[in-house]
XYZ file of C-alpha atoms in Angstrom:
441
model
C 6.867 -14.460 -11.767
C 5.280 -17.047 -9.776
C 2.615 -16.648 -7.194
C 4.503 -15.929 -4.234
C 3.154 -15.143 -0.079
C -0.322 -14.626 0.654
C -0.519 -17.188 3.348
C -1.868 -15.096 5.967
C -4.916 -14.008 3.461
C -5.083 -17.491 2.070
C -6.123 -18.982 5.214
C -8.229 -16.046 6.449
C -9.939 -16.391 3.139
C -10.935 -20.033 4.011
C -12.236 -19.205 7.029
C -14.594 -16.611 5.984
C -15.360 -18.913 2.571
C -16.176 -22.071 4.985
C -18.520 -19.457 7.052
C -20.673 -18.500 3.795
C -22.285 -22.319 3.256
C -24.205 -21.778 6.384
C -24.268 -17.587 6.914
C -23.951 -14.855 3.956
C -20.419 -13.239 3.996
C -19.888 -9.309 2.969
C -16.024 -9.455 2.680
C -14.053 -5.709 1.550
C -10.602 -6.342 0.170
C -8.309 -2.843 0.453
C -4.744 -2.469 -0.631
C -3.667 0.352 -2.755
C -3.726 0.202 -6.844
C -0.880 -2.765 -8.012
C -0.752 -4.173 -4.764
C -2.059 -7.923 -5.993
C -5.927 -7.948 -4.278
C -7.130 -9.190 -7.794
C -4.810 -11.507 -8.471
C -5.395 -12.986 -4.646
C -8.819 -13.629 -5.180
C -8.098 -15.356 -8.547
C -5.098 -17.796 -6.806
C -7.157 -18.009 -3.883
C -10.672 -19.609 -5.907
C -8.797 -21.040 -8.952
C -9.951 -24.737 -8.338
C -13.614 -23.058 -7.187
C -16.433 -21.288 -9.035
C -16.115 -17.772 -8.560
C -18.483 -15.458 -10.368
C -16.117 -12.380 -11.376
C -17.464 -9.429 -12.283
C -15.260 -6.628 -13.340
C -17.436 -2.890 -13.704
C -15.797 -1.264 -16.103
C -16.571 2.194 -17.427
C -19.296 1.193 -19.600
C -23.258 1.502 -20.386
C -24.896 -0.585 -17.007
C -26.817 -2.342 -20.346
C -23.260 -4.103 -21.279
C -22.522 -4.512 -17.953
C -25.132 -6.793 -17.531
C -24.635 -8.500 -20.295
C -20.804 -9.786 -19.522
C -22.624 -10.822 -16.044
C -24.636 -12.396 -17.655
C -22.650 -14.742 -19.779
C -20.288 -14.979 -16.921
C -23.519 -16.660 -14.701
C -23.973 -19.005 -17.743
C -20.736 -19.835 -18.230
C -19.322 -20.084 -14.735
C -22.971 -21.646 -13.470
C -24.623 -23.043 -16.336
C -27.596 -21.475 -16.040
C -30.061 -19.355 -18.193
C -30.903 -15.868 -17.286
C -34.018 -14.206 -18.565
C -33.213 -12.018 -21.068
C -30.899 -9.437 -20.737
C -32.466 -6.669 -23.077
C -32.365 -3.438 -20.951
C -31.820 -5.552 -17.918
C -30.357 -3.930 -14.354
C -27.330 -4.832 -12.209
C -30.850 -4.692 -9.432
C -32.072 -7.424 -11.272
C -28.661 -9.308 -12.015
C -27.742 -9.494 -7.702
C -31.240 -9.905 -6.933
C -30.640 -13.184 -9.086
C -28.188 -14.251 -7.932
C -29.177 -13.889 -4.255
C -31.647 -16.128 -5.318
C -29.704 -18.665 -6.842
C -27.904 -18.427 -3.602
C -31.057 -19.172 -0.657
C -30.653 -22.909 -2.876
C -27.175 -23.179 -3.567
C -23.242 -21.597 -2.025
C -22.084 -19.131 -4.807
C -18.971 -16.833 -4.382
C -19.443 -13.352 -6.023
C -15.835 -11.029 -6.382
C -17.316 -7.631 -7.883
C -13.533 -5.853 -9.106
C -12.992 -2.121 -8.917
C -16.260 -1.857 -6.775
C -16.126 2.167 -7.072
C -16.712 2.114 -10.633
C -20.059 2.190 -9.923
C -19.945 5.346 -9.546
C -19.524 6.449 -12.861
C -22.174 3.387 -14.156
C -25.259 4.251 -11.627
C -24.608 5.727 -8.812
C -28.713 4.018 -7.301
C -26.586 0.644 -7.556
C -25.890 0.909 -3.816
C -28.960 1.377 -2.517
C -30.120 -1.330 -5.132
C -27.880 -3.523 -3.859
C -28.239 -2.526 -0.160
C -32.220 -3.387 -0.401
C -31.790 -6.682 -1.837
C -29.133 -7.867 0.144
C -30.453 -6.931 3.697
C -34.244 -8.619 2.309
C -32.391 -12.166 0.824
C -28.787 -12.539 3.034
C -29.893 -13.772 6.463
C -31.144 -17.587 4.247
C -28.301 -16.641 1.008
C -25.109 -19.291 1.234
C -23.205 -16.121 -0.672
C -19.861 -14.991 0.303
C -20.008 -11.597 -1.573
C -16.098 -9.670 -1.859
C -15.853 -6.783 -3.471
C -11.912 -4.692 -4.093
C -11.356 -1.063 -5.488
C -8.482 1.071 -6.417
C -9.281 4.373 -5.001
C -9.642 5.202 -1.380
C -11.273 7.722 -1.278
C -13.962 6.540 -2.753
C -14.356 2.729 -1.011
C -14.257 4.515 2.766
C -17.204 7.062 0.931
C -18.666 3.513 0.230
C -18.471 1.911 3.901
C -17.236 4.330 5.909
C -19.685 7.355 5.895
C -23.062 7.019 7.621
C -24.606 8.594 5.109
C -24.157 5.902 2.279
C -26.515 2.759 1.629
C -23.977 -0.025 2.618
C -22.615 1.968 5.689
C -21.962 -1.290 7.644
C -22.581 -3.736 4.954
C -19.514 -5.922 5.270
C -19.052 -8.583 7.965
C -14.933 -8.583 7.160
C -12.048 -6.400 5.442
C -8.828 -7.469 4.437
C -6.425 -4.615 4.161
C -3.814 -6.407 1.171
C 0.029 -4.670 2.133
C 3.252 -5.032 0.429
C 5.548 -7.964 -0.050
C 7.782 -8.163 4.048
C 11.597 -7.840 3.307
C 11.456 -12.426 3.650
C 8.792 -12.705 1.020
C 11.642 -9.880 -1.333
C 14.421 -12.028 -0.704
C 12.853 -14.887 -1.033
C 12.034 -13.669 -4.586
C 15.673 -12.740 -5.657
C 17.163 -15.489 -4.060
C 14.025 -17.703 -6.176
C 15.250 -15.777 -9.531
C 18.407 -14.366 -9.053
C 20.783 -16.457 -6.442
C 24.447 -14.589 -6.786
C 22.577 -11.206 -6.594
C 24.241 -8.449 -4.288
C 22.561 -6.563 -1.424
C 22.588 -3.344 -3.198
C 20.561 -5.245 -5.960
C 17.613 -6.109 -2.931
C 17.506 -2.051 -1.470
C 17.318 -1.177 -5.120
C 14.484 -3.710 -5.750
C 13.121 -2.454 -2.059
C 13.528 1.477 -2.634
C 12.187 0.720 -6.338
C 9.094 -1.252 -5.520
C 8.418 -0.579 -2.125
C 6.977 -4.312 -1.933
C 4.326 -4.135 -4.183
C 3.480 -7.163 -6.097
C 2.902 -5.651 -9.822
C 6.544 -3.285 -10.055
C 8.416 -6.518 -8.103
C 6.768 -8.701 -11.321
C 7.848 -6.195 -14.055
C 11.087 -6.079 -13.033
C 11.607 -9.865 -12.780
C 9.767 -10.606 -15.669
C 12.037 -8.480 -17.683
C 14.859 -10.181 -16.273
C 16.458 -6.916 -13.958
C 17.854 -8.083 -10.969
C 20.723 -5.511 -10.558
C 20.447 -1.766 -9.505
C 21.483 -0.527 -12.616
C 19.445 -2.802 -14.980
C 16.501 -2.023 -12.570
C 17.181 1.924 -12.908
C 17.835 1.554 -16.211
C 14.271 0.471 -16.752
C 12.025 2.741 -14.724
C 13.408 5.349 -16.576
C 13.674 4.157 -20.496
C 11.905 5.997 -22.882
C 7.836 5.477 -22.267
C 8.545 3.531 -19.181
C 5.140 2.671 -16.764
C 6.976 3.551 -14.004
C 7.563 7.045 -15.358
C 3.510 7.552 -15.948
C 2.368 5.112 -12.663
C 2.309 8.269 -10.431
C -0.439 10.265 -12.050
C -2.283 7.246 -13.334
C -2.626 6.590 -9.174
C -3.627 9.265 -7.786
C -4.908 11.978 -10.088
C -8.639 9.612 -10.016
C -7.594 10.047 -5.888
C -7.386 13.896 -5.826
C -10.127 14.850 -8.174
C -9.251 18.749 -9.479
C -6.650 19.367 -6.933
C -3.766 16.737 -7.650
C -1.398 19.569 -8.438
C -1.431 21.115 -4.673
C -1.355 17.505 -3.415
C 1.309 16.465 -6.400
C 3.708 19.341 -5.017
C 2.874 18.899 -1.612
C 4.031 15.003 -2.315
C 6.979 16.801 -4.606
C 8.994 18.545 -1.418
C 8.257 15.659 1.105
C 10.353 13.729 -1.365
C 12.732 16.282 -1.042
C 13.266 16.062 2.384
C 10.897 19.312 3.173
C 8.513 17.309 5.788
C 7.386 19.915 8.437
C 4.662 22.193 8.133
C 6.260 25.287 8.134
C 8.987 24.175 5.462
C 5.418 23.357 3.320
C 4.180 26.237 3.987
C 7.211 28.279 3.192
C 8.160 26.493 -0.169
C 4.318 26.659 -1.445
C 4.124 29.919 0.153
C 0.689 29.037 1.827
C -0.896 30.463 4.854
C -2.333 27.221 5.788
C -1.832 23.602 4.636
C -3.055 21.959 7.876
C -6.687 20.195 5.491
C -4.518 19.063 2.398
C -1.950 17.175 5.688
C -4.693 15.648 7.226
C -6.228 14.967 3.361
C -3.109 13.182 2.803
C -3.127 11.773 5.461
C -6.080 10.800 6.308
C -8.581 10.580 3.531
C -5.958 9.246 1.466
C -3.434 7.527 3.299
C -0.139 8.192 1.228
C 1.819 9.883 4.202
C 2.382 9.827 7.876
C 2.520 11.890 11.099
C 6.260 10.921 12.756
C 7.221 12.151 16.179
C 10.070 10.913 18.427
C 9.234 8.304 20.666
C 8.386 10.028 23.738
C 7.663 13.059 22.314
C 5.082 14.935 24.755
C 3.391 17.259 22.937
C 1.181 16.085 19.501
C 2.286 19.330 17.883
C 5.911 19.593 17.918
C 8.546 18.823 16.156
C 6.027 16.636 13.643
C 7.518 15.995 10.413
C 5.916 13.834 7.276
C 6.945 11.338 5.735
C 5.777 9.085 2.083
C 5.233 5.915 3.297
C 5.518 4.184 -0.110
C 8.466 3.405 -0.995
C 7.281 3.612 -4.914
C 5.544 6.981 -4.903
C 8.486 8.504 -2.053
C 11.005 7.624 -5.586
C 8.470 8.795 -8.227
C 7.580 12.427 -6.884
C 11.413 12.791 -6.117
C 12.167 12.187 -9.579
C 9.686 11.127 -11.819
C 7.218 13.725 -11.155
C 10.280 17.058 -9.766
C 11.453 16.610 -13.402
C 9.292 15.780 -15.622
C 10.063 18.684 -17.628
C 13.930 16.771 -18.526
C 11.336 13.531 -19.611
C 9.382 15.658 -21.683
C 12.954 17.182 -23.493
C 13.296 13.456 -24.178
C 16.544 13.596 -21.844
C 15.685 10.759 -19.880
C 19.383 9.557 -19.656
C 20.205 13.093 -18.118
C 17.618 11.927 -15.923
C 18.370 8.096 -15.053
C 21.976 10.070 -14.247
C 20.217 11.987 -11.642
C 19.069 9.546 -9.984
C 22.506 7.054 -10.066
C 23.802 9.768 -8.530
C 21.250 10.509 -5.767
C 20.569 6.965 -5.399
C 23.169 6.357 -2.428
C 21.225 8.980 -0.509
C 17.618 8.165 -1.659
C 18.183 4.833 -0.575
C 19.213 5.311 2.648
C 17.078 6.538 4.310
C 14.881 3.234 2.505
C 17.713 1.264 3.820
C 16.377 2.579 7.636
C 12.946 1.371 6.929
C 13.099 -1.980 5.141
C 14.995 -2.643 8.830
C 12.227 -1.528 10.178
C 9.962 -3.670 8.263
C 12.095 -6.037 9.290
C 11.605 -5.564 12.809
C 7.932 -5.397 12.343
C 8.505 -8.623 10.654
C 9.539 -10.315 14.370
C 7.205 -9.297 16.027
C 9.311 -8.812 19.061
C 9.140 -5.742 20.130
C 6.140 -3.480 21.597
C 7.667 -0.193 20.996
C 9.611 0.882 17.513
C 10.374 4.944 15.999
C 13.079 7.459 15.556
C 14.043 9.580 17.703
C 16.350 13.439 17.976
C 15.648 16.100 19.705
C 13.952 19.051 19.100
C 17.667 20.945 18.338
C 18.720 18.669 15.858
C 21.934 17.347 17.339
C 21.067 13.844 18.176
C 18.904 11.677 16.203
C 19.086 7.509 16.484
C 17.475 6.148 13.917
C 15.725 3.275 15.456
C 14.672 2.025 18.676
C 13.287 -1.081 19.790
C 11.695 -1.605 23.061
C 10.487 -4.468 24.143
C 8.151 -3.812 27.560
C 7.223 -7.657 28.614
C 10.922 -8.710 28.309
C 12.105 -5.043 30.400
C 14.741 -5.128 26.252
C 15.768 -1.809 24.563
C 17.790 -1.606 21.441
C 19.335 1.020 19.766
C 19.851 1.272 16.638
C 22.287 3.227 13.622
C 21.252 2.219 10.557
C 24.593 2.616 8.370
C 24.542 1.420 4.172
C 28.571 0.628 5.103
C 29.310 -1.494 8.062
C 33.173 0.665 8.586
C 31.193 4.386 9.177
C 29.299 2.644 12.460
C 31.117 4.765 15.737
C 29.157 2.281 19.194
C 30.468 4.927 21.158
C 28.659 7.929 19.130
C 25.842 5.927 20.080
C 25.552 5.198 23.088
C 26.040 9.264 24.099
C 23.465 9.415 22.154
C 21.338 7.215 23.828
C 22.387 8.376 27.110
C 21.137 11.543 26.195
C 17.769 10.015 25.321
C 17.799 7.929 28.344
C 18.112 12.390 30.093
C 15.169 13.258 28.016
C 13.043 10.724 29.012
C 13.952 9.285 31.851
C 16.437 5.682 32.523
C 15.255 2.397 31.920
C 15.779 1.218 35.087
C 16.362 -2.956 35.107
C 16.302 -3.112 31.359
C 18.660 -5.063 29.039
C 20.340 -2.417 27.149
C 21.965 -3.100 23.845
C 23.810 -1.337 21.132
C 23.712 -1.837 17.448
C 25.453 -1.351 14.450
C 23.625 -2.661 10.340
C 24.655 -1.641 7.159
C 23.361 -2.763 3.804
C 25.503 -6.766 4.808
C 22.163 -7.185 7.204
C 20.136 -7.179 4.733
């Protein structure tokens, strides 16, 4: 698959690169695993000189041998004998070079220096602070373990706290990009195929690339590839998150599995797990790991009532719903049985993804000042999407259905009337009602 999108990220890198010709720049690139952080940087610097240091889990001296060879190859500059050399020596050498020439250094999997030698961060701080005022360098670092990257740069006790000059967060492909990809590689695709691609990948670049490169363009062929024996996707969720969670991964995996099954309130989760207090775990999943979000209906007055948790990542929502929950089926070698379960439940699961898809479409349009859902506390009335424009005084009530024939405008108007009775009338607002379906993707 060719490289898609990232125009906004490229423009930001251009600005930073220009600044770094005069003033040292230190950029952190964040984003979940497989989102395309490394490819983004490599594509941008494809025709420029880039020093690329990948922090493998090796001895420091072995890593430095590789880094020194990169310097020799890319800059054509000999360095001192590498025997017994430390990363501090390599980094100092680069900072000294940048006093007289512009250098771009990209350090990938930056958090793994913790495994190599955690004192590297202190060494970098001292060297950076000593040379940055006169350096012409763009230092870019990226990491895949969110907790460790937060520790390095957001913990006031850590040496590199506050040293970055900018942060770039790489996000999944937007709906418009997924449509562009499908249109290019499979012009005859059905809307249900686009929904399957979104449900199974969430727009994560690596996952999209795997389906496209293997020419899996339909819902059926995507599900076949997802659940085939030795599939890349079956082990991906665990590979992604075990490093994040460490020894407590079991309880976190159980919580995420229950949320993916529809148990979304704290009391439901505590009852299902027979644990009295989950607030600490839920807070970590939300704030530390960024894997779930705390949702409330629009205009909910209490911060503690009508709270539901959701897994934002579409891939992980699907993975926990089917792969982790039914891991015993995979261990029994009955992958076809598991695929049949997923096919049976796919209309329901992808229906929720359809709501998320349209919410992302509305965000991409940037026409609204407030977006959300609403339901009353009794659960008798629910509105899938409410889109408000406080500038032009407009509000739109939207019902999402897989099939347009199931939309009932009068029922939506009745729910909207209940909503406005609860939160107050929208006097002077232009009010509209709309049903959208898979045909509108």
